[in-house]
PDB file of C-alpha atoms in Angstrom:
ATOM      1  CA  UNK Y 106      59.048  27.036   1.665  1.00 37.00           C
ATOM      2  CA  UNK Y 107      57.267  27.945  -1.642  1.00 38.00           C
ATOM      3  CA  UNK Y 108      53.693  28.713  -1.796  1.00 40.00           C
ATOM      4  CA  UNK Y 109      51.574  30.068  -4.315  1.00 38.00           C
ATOM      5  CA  UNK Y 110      50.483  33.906  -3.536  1.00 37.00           C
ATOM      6  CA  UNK Y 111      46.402  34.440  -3.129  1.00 36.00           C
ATOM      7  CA  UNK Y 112      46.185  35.912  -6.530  1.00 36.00           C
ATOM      8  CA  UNK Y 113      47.958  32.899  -8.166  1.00 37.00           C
ATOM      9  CA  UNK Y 114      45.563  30.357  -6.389  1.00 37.00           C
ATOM     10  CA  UNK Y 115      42.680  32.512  -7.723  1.00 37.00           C
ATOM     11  CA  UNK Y 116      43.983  32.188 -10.929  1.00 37.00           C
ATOM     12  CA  UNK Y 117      45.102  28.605 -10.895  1.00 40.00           C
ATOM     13  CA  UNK Y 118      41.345  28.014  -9.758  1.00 38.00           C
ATOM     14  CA  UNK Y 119      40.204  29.571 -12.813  1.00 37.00           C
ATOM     15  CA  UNK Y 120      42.705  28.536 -15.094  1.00 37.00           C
ATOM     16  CA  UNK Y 121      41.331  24.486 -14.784  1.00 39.00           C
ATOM     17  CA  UNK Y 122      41.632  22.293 -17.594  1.00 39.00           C
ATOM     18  CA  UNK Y 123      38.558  20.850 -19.119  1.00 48.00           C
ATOM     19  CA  UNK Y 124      40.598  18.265 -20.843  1.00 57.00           C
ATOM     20  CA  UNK Y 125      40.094  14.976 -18.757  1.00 78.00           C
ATOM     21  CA  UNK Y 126      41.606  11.612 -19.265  1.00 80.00           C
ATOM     22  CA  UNK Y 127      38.593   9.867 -17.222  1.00 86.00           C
ATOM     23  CA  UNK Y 128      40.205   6.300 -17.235  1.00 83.00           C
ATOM     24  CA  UNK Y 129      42.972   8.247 -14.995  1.00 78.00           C
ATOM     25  CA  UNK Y 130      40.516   8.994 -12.552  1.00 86.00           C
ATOM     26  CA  UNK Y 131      38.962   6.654  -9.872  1.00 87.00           C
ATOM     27  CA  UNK Y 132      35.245   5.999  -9.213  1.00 91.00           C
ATOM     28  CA  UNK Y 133      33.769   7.257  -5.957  1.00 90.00           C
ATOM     29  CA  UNK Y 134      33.845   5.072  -3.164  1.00 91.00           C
ATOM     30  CA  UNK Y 135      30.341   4.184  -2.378  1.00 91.00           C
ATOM     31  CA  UNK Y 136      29.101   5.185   1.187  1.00 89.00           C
ATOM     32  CA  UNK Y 137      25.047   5.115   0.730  1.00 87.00           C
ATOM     33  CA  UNK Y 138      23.993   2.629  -1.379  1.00 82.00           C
ATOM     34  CA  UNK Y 139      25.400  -0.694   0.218  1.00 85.00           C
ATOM     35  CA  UNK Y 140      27.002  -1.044  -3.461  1.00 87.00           C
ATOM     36  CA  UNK Y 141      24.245   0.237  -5.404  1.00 91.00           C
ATOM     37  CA  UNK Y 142      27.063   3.479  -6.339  1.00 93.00           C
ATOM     38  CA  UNK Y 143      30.107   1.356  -6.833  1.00 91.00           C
ATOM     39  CA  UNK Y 144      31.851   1.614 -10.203  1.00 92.00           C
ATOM     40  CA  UNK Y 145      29.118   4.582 -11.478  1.00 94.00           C
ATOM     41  CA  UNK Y 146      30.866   8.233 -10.456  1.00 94.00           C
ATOM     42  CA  UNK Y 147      34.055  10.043 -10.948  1.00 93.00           C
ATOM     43  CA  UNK Y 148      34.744  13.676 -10.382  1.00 91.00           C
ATOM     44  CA  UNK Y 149      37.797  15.260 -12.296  1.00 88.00           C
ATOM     45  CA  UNK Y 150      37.979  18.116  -9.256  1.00 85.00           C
ATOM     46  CA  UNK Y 151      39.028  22.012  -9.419  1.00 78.00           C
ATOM     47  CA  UNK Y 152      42.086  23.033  -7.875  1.00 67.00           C
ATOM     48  CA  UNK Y 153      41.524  23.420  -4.262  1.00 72.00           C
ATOM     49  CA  UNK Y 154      38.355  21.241  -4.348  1.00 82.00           C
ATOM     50  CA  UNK Y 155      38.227  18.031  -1.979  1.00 85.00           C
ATOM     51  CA  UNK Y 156      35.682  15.340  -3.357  1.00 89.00           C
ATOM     52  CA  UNK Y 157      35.248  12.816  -0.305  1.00 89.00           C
ATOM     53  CA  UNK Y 158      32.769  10.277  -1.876  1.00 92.00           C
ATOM     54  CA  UNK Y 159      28.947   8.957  -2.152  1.00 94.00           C
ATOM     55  CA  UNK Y 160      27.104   9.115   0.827  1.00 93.00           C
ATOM     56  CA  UNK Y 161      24.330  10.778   2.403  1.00 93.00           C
ATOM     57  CA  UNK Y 162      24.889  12.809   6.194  1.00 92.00           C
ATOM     58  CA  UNK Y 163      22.246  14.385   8.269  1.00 93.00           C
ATOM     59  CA  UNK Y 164      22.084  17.754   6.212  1.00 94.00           C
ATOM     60  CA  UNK Y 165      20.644  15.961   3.059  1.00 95.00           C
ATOM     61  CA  UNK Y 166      17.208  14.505   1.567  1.00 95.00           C
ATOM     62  CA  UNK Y 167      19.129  12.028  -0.293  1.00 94.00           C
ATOM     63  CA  UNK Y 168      22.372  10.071  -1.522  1.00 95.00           C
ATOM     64  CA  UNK Y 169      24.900  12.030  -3.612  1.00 94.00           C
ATOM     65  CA  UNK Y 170      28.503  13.418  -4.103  1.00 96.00           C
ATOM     66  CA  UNK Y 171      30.068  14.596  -0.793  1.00 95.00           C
ATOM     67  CA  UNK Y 172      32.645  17.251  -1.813  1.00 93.00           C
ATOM     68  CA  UNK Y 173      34.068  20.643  -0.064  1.00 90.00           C
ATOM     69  CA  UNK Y 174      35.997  23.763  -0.507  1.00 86.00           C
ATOM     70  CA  UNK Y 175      38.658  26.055   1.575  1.00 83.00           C
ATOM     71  CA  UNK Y 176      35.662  28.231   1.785  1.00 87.00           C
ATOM     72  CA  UNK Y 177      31.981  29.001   2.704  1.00 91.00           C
ATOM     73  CA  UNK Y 178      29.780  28.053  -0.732  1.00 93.00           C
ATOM     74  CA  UNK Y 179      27.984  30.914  -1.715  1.00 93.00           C
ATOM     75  CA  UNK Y 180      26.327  29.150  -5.155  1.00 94.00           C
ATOM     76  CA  UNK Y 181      26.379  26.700  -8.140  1.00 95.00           C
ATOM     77  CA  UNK Y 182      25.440  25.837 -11.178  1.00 95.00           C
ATOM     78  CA  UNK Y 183      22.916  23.401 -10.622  1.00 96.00           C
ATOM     79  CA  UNK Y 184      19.360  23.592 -10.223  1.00 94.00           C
ATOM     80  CA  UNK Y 185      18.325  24.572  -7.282  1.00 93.00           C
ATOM     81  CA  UNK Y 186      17.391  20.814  -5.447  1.00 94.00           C
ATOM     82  CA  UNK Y 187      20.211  19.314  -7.250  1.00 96.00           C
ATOM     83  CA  UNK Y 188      22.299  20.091  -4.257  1.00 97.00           C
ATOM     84  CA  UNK Y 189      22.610  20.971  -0.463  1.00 96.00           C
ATOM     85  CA  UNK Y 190      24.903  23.544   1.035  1.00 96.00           C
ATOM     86  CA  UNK Y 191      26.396  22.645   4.876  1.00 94.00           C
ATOM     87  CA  UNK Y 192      29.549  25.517   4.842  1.00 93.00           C
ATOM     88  CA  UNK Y 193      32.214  24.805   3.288  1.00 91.00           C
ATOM     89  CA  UNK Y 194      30.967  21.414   2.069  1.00 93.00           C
ATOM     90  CA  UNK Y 195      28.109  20.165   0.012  1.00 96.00           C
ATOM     91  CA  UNK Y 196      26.065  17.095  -1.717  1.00 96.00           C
ATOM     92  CA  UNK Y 197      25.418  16.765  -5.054  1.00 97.00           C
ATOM     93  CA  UNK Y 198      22.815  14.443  -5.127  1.00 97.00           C
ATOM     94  CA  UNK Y 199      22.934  11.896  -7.793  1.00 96.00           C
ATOM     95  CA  UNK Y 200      19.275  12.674  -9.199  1.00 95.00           C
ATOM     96  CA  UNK Y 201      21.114  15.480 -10.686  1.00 96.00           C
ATOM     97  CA  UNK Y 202      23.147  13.523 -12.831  1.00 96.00           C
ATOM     98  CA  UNK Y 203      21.782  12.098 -16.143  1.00 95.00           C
ATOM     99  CA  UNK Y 204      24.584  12.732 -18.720  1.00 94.00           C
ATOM    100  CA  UNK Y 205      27.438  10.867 -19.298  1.00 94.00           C
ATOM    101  CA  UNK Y 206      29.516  14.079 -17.844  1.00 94.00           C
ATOM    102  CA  UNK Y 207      27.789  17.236 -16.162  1.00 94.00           C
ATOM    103  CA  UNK Y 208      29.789  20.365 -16.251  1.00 93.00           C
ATOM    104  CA  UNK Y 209      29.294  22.387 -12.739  1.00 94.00           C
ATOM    105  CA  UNK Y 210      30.426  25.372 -11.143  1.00 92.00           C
ATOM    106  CA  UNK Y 211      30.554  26.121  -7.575  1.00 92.00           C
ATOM    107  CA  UNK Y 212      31.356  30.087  -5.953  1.00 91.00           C
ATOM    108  CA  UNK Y 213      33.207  29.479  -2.668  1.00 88.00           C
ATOM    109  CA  UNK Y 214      34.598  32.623  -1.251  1.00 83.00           C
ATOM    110  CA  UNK Y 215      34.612  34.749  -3.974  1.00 80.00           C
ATOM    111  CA  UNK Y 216      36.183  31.650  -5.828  1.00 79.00           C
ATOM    112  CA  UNK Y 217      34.721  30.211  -9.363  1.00 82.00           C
ATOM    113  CA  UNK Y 218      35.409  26.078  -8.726  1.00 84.00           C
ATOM    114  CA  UNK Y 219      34.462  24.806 -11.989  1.00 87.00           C
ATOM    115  CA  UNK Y 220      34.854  20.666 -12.260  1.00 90.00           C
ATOM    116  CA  UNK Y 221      32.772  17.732 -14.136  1.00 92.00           C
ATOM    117  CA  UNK Y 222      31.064  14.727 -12.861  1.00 95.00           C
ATOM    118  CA  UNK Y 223      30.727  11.173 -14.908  1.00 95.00           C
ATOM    119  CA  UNK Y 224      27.883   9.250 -14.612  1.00 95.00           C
ATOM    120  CA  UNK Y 225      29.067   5.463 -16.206  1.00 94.00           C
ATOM    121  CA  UNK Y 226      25.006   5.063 -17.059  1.00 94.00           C
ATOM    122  CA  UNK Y 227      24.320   8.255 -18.461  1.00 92.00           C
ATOM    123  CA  UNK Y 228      23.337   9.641 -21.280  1.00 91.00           C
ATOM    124  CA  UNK Y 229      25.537  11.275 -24.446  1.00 88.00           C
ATOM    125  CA  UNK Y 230      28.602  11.589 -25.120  1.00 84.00           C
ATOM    126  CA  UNK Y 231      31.888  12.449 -23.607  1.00 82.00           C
ATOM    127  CA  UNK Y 232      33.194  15.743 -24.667  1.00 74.00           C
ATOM    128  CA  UNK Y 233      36.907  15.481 -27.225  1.00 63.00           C
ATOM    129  CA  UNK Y 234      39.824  16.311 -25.190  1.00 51.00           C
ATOM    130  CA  UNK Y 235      41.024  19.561 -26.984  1.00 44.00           C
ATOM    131  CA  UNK Y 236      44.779  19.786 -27.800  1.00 41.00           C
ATOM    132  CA  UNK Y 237      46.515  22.019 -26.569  1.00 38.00           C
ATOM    133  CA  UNK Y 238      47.808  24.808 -28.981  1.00 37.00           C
ATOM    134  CA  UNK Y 239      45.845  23.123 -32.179  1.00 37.00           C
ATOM    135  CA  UNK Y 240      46.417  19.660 -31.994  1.00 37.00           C
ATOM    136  CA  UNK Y 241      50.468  18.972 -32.745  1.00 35.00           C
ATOM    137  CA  UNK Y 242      52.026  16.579 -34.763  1.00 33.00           C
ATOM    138  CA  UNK Y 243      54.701  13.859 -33.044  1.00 34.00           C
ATOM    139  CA  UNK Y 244      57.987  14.822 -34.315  1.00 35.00           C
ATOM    140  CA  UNK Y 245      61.628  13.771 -33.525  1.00 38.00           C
ATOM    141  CA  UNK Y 246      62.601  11.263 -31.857  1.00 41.00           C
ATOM    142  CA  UNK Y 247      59.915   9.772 -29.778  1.00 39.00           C
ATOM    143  CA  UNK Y 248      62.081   6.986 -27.690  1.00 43.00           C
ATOM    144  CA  UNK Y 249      61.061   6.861 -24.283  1.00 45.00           C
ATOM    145  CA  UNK Y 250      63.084   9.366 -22.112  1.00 51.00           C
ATOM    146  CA  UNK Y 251      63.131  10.758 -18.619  1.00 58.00           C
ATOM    147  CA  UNK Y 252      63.845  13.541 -17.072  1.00 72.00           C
ATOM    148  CA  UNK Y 253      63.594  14.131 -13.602  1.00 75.00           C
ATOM    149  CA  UNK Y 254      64.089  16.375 -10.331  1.00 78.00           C
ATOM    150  CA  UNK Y 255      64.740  16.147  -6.559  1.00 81.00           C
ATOM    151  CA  UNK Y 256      63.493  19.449  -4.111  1.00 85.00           C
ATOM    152  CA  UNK Y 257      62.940  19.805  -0.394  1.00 88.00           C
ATOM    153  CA  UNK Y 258      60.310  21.829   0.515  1.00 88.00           C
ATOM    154  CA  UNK Y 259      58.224  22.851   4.070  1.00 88.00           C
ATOM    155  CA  UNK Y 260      54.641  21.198   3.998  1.00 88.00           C
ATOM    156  CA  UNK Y 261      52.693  21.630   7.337  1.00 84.00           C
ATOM    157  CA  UNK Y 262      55.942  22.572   9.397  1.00 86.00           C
ATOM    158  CA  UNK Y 263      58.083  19.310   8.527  1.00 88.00           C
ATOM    159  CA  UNK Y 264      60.735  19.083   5.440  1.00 89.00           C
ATOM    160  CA  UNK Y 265      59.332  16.798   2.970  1.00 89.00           C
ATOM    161  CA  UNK Y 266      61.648  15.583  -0.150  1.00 89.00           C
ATOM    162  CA  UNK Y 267      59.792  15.624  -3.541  1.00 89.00           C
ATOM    163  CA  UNK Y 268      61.229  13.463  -6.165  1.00 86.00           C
ATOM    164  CA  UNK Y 269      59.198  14.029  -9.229  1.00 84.00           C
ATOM    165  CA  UNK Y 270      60.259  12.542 -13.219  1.00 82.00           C
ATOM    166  CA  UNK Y 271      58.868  13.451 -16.713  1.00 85.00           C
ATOM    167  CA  UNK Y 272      58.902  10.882 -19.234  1.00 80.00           C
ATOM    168  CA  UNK Y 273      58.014  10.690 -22.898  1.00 78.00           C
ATOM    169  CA  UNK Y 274      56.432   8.101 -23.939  1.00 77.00           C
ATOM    170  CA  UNK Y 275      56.787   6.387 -27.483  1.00 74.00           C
ATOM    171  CA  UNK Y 276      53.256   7.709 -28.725  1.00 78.00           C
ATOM    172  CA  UNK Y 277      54.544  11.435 -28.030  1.00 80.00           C
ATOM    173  CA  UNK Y 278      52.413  11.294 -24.689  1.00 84.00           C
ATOM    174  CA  UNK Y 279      53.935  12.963 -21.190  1.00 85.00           C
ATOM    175  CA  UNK Y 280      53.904  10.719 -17.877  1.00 85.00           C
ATOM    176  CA  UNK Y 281      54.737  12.907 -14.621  1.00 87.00           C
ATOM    177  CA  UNK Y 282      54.568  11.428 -11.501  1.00 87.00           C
ATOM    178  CA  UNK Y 283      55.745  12.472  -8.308  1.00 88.00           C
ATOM    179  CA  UNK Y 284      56.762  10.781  -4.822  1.00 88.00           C
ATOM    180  CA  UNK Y 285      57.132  12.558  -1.175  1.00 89.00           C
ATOM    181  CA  UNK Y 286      58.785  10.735   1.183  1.00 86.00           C
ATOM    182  CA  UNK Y 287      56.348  11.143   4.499  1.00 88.00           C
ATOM    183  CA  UNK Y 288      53.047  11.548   4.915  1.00 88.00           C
ATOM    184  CA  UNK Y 289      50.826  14.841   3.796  1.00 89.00           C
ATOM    185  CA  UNK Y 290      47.631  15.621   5.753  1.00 90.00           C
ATOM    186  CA  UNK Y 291      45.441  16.002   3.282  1.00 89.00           C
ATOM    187  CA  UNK Y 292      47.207  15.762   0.628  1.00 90.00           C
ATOM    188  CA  UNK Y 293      46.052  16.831  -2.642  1.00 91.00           C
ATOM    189  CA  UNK Y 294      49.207  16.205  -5.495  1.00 92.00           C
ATOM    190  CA  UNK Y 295      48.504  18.055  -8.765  1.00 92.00           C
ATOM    191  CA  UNK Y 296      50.444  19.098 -12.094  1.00 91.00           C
ATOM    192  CA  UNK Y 297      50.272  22.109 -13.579  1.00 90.00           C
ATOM    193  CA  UNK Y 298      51.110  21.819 -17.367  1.00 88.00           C
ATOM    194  CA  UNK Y 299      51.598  24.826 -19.453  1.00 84.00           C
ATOM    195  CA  UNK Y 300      49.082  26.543 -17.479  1.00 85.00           C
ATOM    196  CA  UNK Y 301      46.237  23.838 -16.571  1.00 87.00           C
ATOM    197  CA  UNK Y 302      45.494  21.627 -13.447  1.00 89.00           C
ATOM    198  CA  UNK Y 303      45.409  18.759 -13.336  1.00 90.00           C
ATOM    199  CA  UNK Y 304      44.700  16.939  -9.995  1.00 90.00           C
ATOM    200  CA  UNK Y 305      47.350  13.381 -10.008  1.00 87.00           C
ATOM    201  CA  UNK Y 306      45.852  10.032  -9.255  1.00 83.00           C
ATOM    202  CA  UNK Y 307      47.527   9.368  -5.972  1.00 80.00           C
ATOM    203  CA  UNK Y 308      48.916   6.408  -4.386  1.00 77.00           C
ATOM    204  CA  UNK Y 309      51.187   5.120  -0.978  1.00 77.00           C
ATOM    205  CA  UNK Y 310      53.118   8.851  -1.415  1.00 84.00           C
ATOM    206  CA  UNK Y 311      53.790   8.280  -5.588  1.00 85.00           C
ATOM    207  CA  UNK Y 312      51.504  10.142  -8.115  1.00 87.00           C
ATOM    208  CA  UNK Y 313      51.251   9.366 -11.414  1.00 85.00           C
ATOM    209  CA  UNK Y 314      49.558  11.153 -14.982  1.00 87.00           C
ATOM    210  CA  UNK Y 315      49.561  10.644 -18.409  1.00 85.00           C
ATOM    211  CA  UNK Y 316      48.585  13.520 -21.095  1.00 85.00           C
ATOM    212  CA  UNK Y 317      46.166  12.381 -23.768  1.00 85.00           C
ATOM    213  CA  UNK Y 318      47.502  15.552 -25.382  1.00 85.00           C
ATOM    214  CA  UNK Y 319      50.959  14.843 -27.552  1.00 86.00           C
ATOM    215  CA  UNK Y 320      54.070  17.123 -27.766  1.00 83.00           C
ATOM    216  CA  UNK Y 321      55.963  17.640 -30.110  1.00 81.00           C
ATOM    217  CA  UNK Y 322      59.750  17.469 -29.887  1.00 77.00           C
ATOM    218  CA  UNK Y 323      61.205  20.220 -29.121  1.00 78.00           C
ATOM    219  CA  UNK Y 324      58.441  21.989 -27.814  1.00 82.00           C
ATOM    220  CA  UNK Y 325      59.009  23.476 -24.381  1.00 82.00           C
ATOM    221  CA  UNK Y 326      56.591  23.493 -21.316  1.00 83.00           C
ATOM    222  CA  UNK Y 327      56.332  26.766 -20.001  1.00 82.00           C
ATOM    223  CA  UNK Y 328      54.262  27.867 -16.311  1.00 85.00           C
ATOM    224  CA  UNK Y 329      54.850  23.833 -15.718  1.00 88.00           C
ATOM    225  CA  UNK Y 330      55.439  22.744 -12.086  1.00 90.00           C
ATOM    226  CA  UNK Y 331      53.994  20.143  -9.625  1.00 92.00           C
ATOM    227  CA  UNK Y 332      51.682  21.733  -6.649  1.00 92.00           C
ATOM    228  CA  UNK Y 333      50.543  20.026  -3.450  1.00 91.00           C
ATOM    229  CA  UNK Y 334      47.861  21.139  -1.654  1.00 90.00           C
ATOM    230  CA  UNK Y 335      47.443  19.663   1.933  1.00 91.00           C
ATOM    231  CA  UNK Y 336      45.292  20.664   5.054  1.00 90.00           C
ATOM    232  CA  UNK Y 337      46.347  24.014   5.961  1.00 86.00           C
ATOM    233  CA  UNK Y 338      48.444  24.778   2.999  1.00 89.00           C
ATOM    234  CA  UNK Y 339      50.470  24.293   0.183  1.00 90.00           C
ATOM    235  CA  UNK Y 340      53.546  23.441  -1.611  1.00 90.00           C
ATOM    236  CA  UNK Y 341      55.296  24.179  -5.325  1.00 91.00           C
ATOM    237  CA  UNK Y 342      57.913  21.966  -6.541  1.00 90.00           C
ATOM    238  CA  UNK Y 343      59.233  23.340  -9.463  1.00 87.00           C
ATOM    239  CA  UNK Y 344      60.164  21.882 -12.690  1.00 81.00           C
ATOM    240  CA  UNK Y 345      62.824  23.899 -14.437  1.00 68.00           C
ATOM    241  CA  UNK Y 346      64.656  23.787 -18.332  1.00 64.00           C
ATOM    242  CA  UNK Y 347      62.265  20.930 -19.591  1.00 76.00           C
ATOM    243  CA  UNK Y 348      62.376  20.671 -23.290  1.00 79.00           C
ATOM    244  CA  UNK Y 349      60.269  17.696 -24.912  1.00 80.00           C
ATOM    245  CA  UNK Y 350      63.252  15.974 -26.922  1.00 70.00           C
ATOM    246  CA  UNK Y 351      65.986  17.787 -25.381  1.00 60.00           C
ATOM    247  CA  UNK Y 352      69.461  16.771 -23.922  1.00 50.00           C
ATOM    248  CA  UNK Y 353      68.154  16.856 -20.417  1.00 50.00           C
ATOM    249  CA  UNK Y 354      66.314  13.407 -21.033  1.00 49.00           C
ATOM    250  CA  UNK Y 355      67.978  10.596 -20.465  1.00 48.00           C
ATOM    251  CA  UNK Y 356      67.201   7.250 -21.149  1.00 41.00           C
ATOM    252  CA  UNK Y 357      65.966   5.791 -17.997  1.00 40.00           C
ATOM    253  CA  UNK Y 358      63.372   4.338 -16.055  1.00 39.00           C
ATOM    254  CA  UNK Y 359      61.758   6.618 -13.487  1.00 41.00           C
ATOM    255  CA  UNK Y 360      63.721   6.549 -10.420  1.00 41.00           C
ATOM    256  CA  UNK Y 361      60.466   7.297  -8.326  1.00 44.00           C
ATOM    257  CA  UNK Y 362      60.118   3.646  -7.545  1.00 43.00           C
ATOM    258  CA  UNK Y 363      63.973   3.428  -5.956  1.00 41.00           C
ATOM    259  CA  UNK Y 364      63.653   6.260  -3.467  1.00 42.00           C
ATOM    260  CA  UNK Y 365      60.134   6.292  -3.088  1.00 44.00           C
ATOM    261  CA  UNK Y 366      59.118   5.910   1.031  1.00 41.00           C
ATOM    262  CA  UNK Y 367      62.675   4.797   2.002  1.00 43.00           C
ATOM    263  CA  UNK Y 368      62.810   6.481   5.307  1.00 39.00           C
ATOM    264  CA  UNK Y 369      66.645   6.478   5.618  1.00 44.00           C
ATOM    265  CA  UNK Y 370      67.489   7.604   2.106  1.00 50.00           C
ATOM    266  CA  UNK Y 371      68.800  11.332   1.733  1.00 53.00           C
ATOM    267  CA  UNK Y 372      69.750  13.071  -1.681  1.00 54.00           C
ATOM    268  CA  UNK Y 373      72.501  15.114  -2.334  1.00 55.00           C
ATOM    269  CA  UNK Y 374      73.272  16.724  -5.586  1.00 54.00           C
ATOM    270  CA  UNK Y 375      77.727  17.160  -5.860  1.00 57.00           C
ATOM    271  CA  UNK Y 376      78.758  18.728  -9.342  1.00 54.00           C
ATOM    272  CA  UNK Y 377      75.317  19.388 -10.940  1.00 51.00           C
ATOM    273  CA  UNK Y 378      74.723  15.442 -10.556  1.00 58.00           C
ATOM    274  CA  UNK Y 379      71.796  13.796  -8.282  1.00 57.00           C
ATOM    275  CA  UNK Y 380      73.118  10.770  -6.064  1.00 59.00           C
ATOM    276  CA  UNK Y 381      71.180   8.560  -3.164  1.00 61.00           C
ATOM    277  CA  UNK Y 382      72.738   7.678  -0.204  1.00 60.00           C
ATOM    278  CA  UNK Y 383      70.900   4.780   0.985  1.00 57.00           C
ATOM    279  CA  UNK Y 384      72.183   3.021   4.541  1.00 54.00           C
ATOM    280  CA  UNK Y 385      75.439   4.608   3.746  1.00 58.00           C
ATOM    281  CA  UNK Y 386      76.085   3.322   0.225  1.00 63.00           C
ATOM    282  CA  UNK Y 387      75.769   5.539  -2.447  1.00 63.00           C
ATOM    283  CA  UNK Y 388      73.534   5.499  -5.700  1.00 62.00           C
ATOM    284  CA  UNK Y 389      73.126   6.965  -8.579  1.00 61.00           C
ATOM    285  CA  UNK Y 390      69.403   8.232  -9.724  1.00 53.00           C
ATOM    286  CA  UNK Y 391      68.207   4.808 -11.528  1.00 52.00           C
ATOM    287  CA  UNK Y 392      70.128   2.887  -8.113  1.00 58.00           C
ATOM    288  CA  UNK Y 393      72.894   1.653  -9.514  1.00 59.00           C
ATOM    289  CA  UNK Y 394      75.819   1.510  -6.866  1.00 63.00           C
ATOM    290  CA  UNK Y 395      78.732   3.897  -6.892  1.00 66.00           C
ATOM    291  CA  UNK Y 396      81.699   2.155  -6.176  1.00 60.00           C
TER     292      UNK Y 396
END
């Protein structure tokens, strides 16, 4: 099993992207207002963060943002009656928020957490999504491509198959996504993309992401790998030799959707090549049969 030493989660925590794509991101479920909170608050979360939703439990004087950490909270940013501590977890009541999106930071066992809130009625504007390495041009050839993985690894004692796929997109945009075939208590999928978090928009075992950032062919991502978190622990699942425009694309659909949550499917990989044995009958990675 892979997992990430103490110092590298300290440093993933603190190495969070501030770039958000907010129409990836869902609003919070609304468990206060009887509706009033529908379809008005997203969080794009820290690594290691769990945001739960909008509701209001004994602890607090009013509705807000239920969220909590893998430690005790110790601070944050806010002022101080913008938020309630209970341990590990904590409301951020929704009084506080009057922008459109509200930088905070919360200190949780020594850790900085440092995420934003949107507020769909509030006030400003939303901060520009900086590019990456000074905003680069789309070069090459920009037809859609894939590229994609297969790797086992150990998540809460039980061997769980991650089958993850990058594609680039015809704008010069990157899609990941990522499947696991059982379920993760817990389960938090992320990306890690030359460096920065991102936290996937999850869905029935298959997450997916799209960069608003571009990438220019031939550029390669380095410190790039998908990373589950889960209750208890977590996983890496590691993305190796990926080149934006290289020969290791192909061009394919994501085979995510074939051998995604098919409980008697296995994966072997004979002669460098990834196959699917499904029932007994053998694919190849986009499902075609082999004869």
């Amino acid at each position: 099993m892979k997992k990430l030493s103490l110092l590298s989660v300290l440093l993933c925590a603190s190495m969070m992207s501030f770039a958000v794509d907010w129409s990836s991101i869902a609003y919070l479920a609304d468990g206060a207002g009887d509706g009033a909170y529908a379809n008005k608050y997203k969080v794009a979360a820290a690594f290691g963060q769990n945001v739960i939703n909008i509701q209001q439990p004994g602890f607090a004087a009013a509705p807000g943002i239920y969220t909590n950490f893998p430690a005790g909270i110790s601070s944050c940013t806010l002022n101080e009656g913008d938020y309630v501590i209970d341990g590990a977890g904590m409301i951020l009541y929704l009084s506080a928020f009057t922008e459109k999106v509200t930088a905070v930071s919360v200190l949780a066992g020594g850790v900085s957490y440092d995420f934003q809130v949107y507020f769909e009625d509030g006030t400003g504007e939303i901060p520009d999504d900086p590019q990456p390495g000074g905003d680069p041009q789309p070069g090459g050839d920009l037809t859609p491509a894939t590229y994609h993985g297969s790797e086992v690894v150990t998540c809460a004692g039980a061997d769980v198959t991650f089958n993850w796929a990058i594609t680039r997109n015809a704008d010069a945009t990157l899609t990941f996504e990522l499947s696991w075939s059982s379920d993760i208590v817990g389960s938090v999928p992320q990306v890690c993309i030359n460096g920065a978090f991102t936290t996937m928009p999850a869905q029935e075992r298959v997450a997916r992401f799209t960069t608003t950032a571009t990438f220019t062919d031939g550029e390669t991502l380095n410190d790039t790998f998908f990373y589950m978190a889960y209750a208890g622990g977590a996983a890496r699942i590691e993305i190796t030799g990926y080149t934006v425009g290289a020969s290791n694309e192909e061009p394919q659909p994501s085979a995510l959707d074939f051998i995604h949550n098919e409980s008697r499917t296995r994966k072997v990989i004979e002669n460098g090549m990834l196959y699917v044995i499904k029932n007994g009958i053998r694919y190849n990675a986009l499902g075609t049969e082999i004869k």
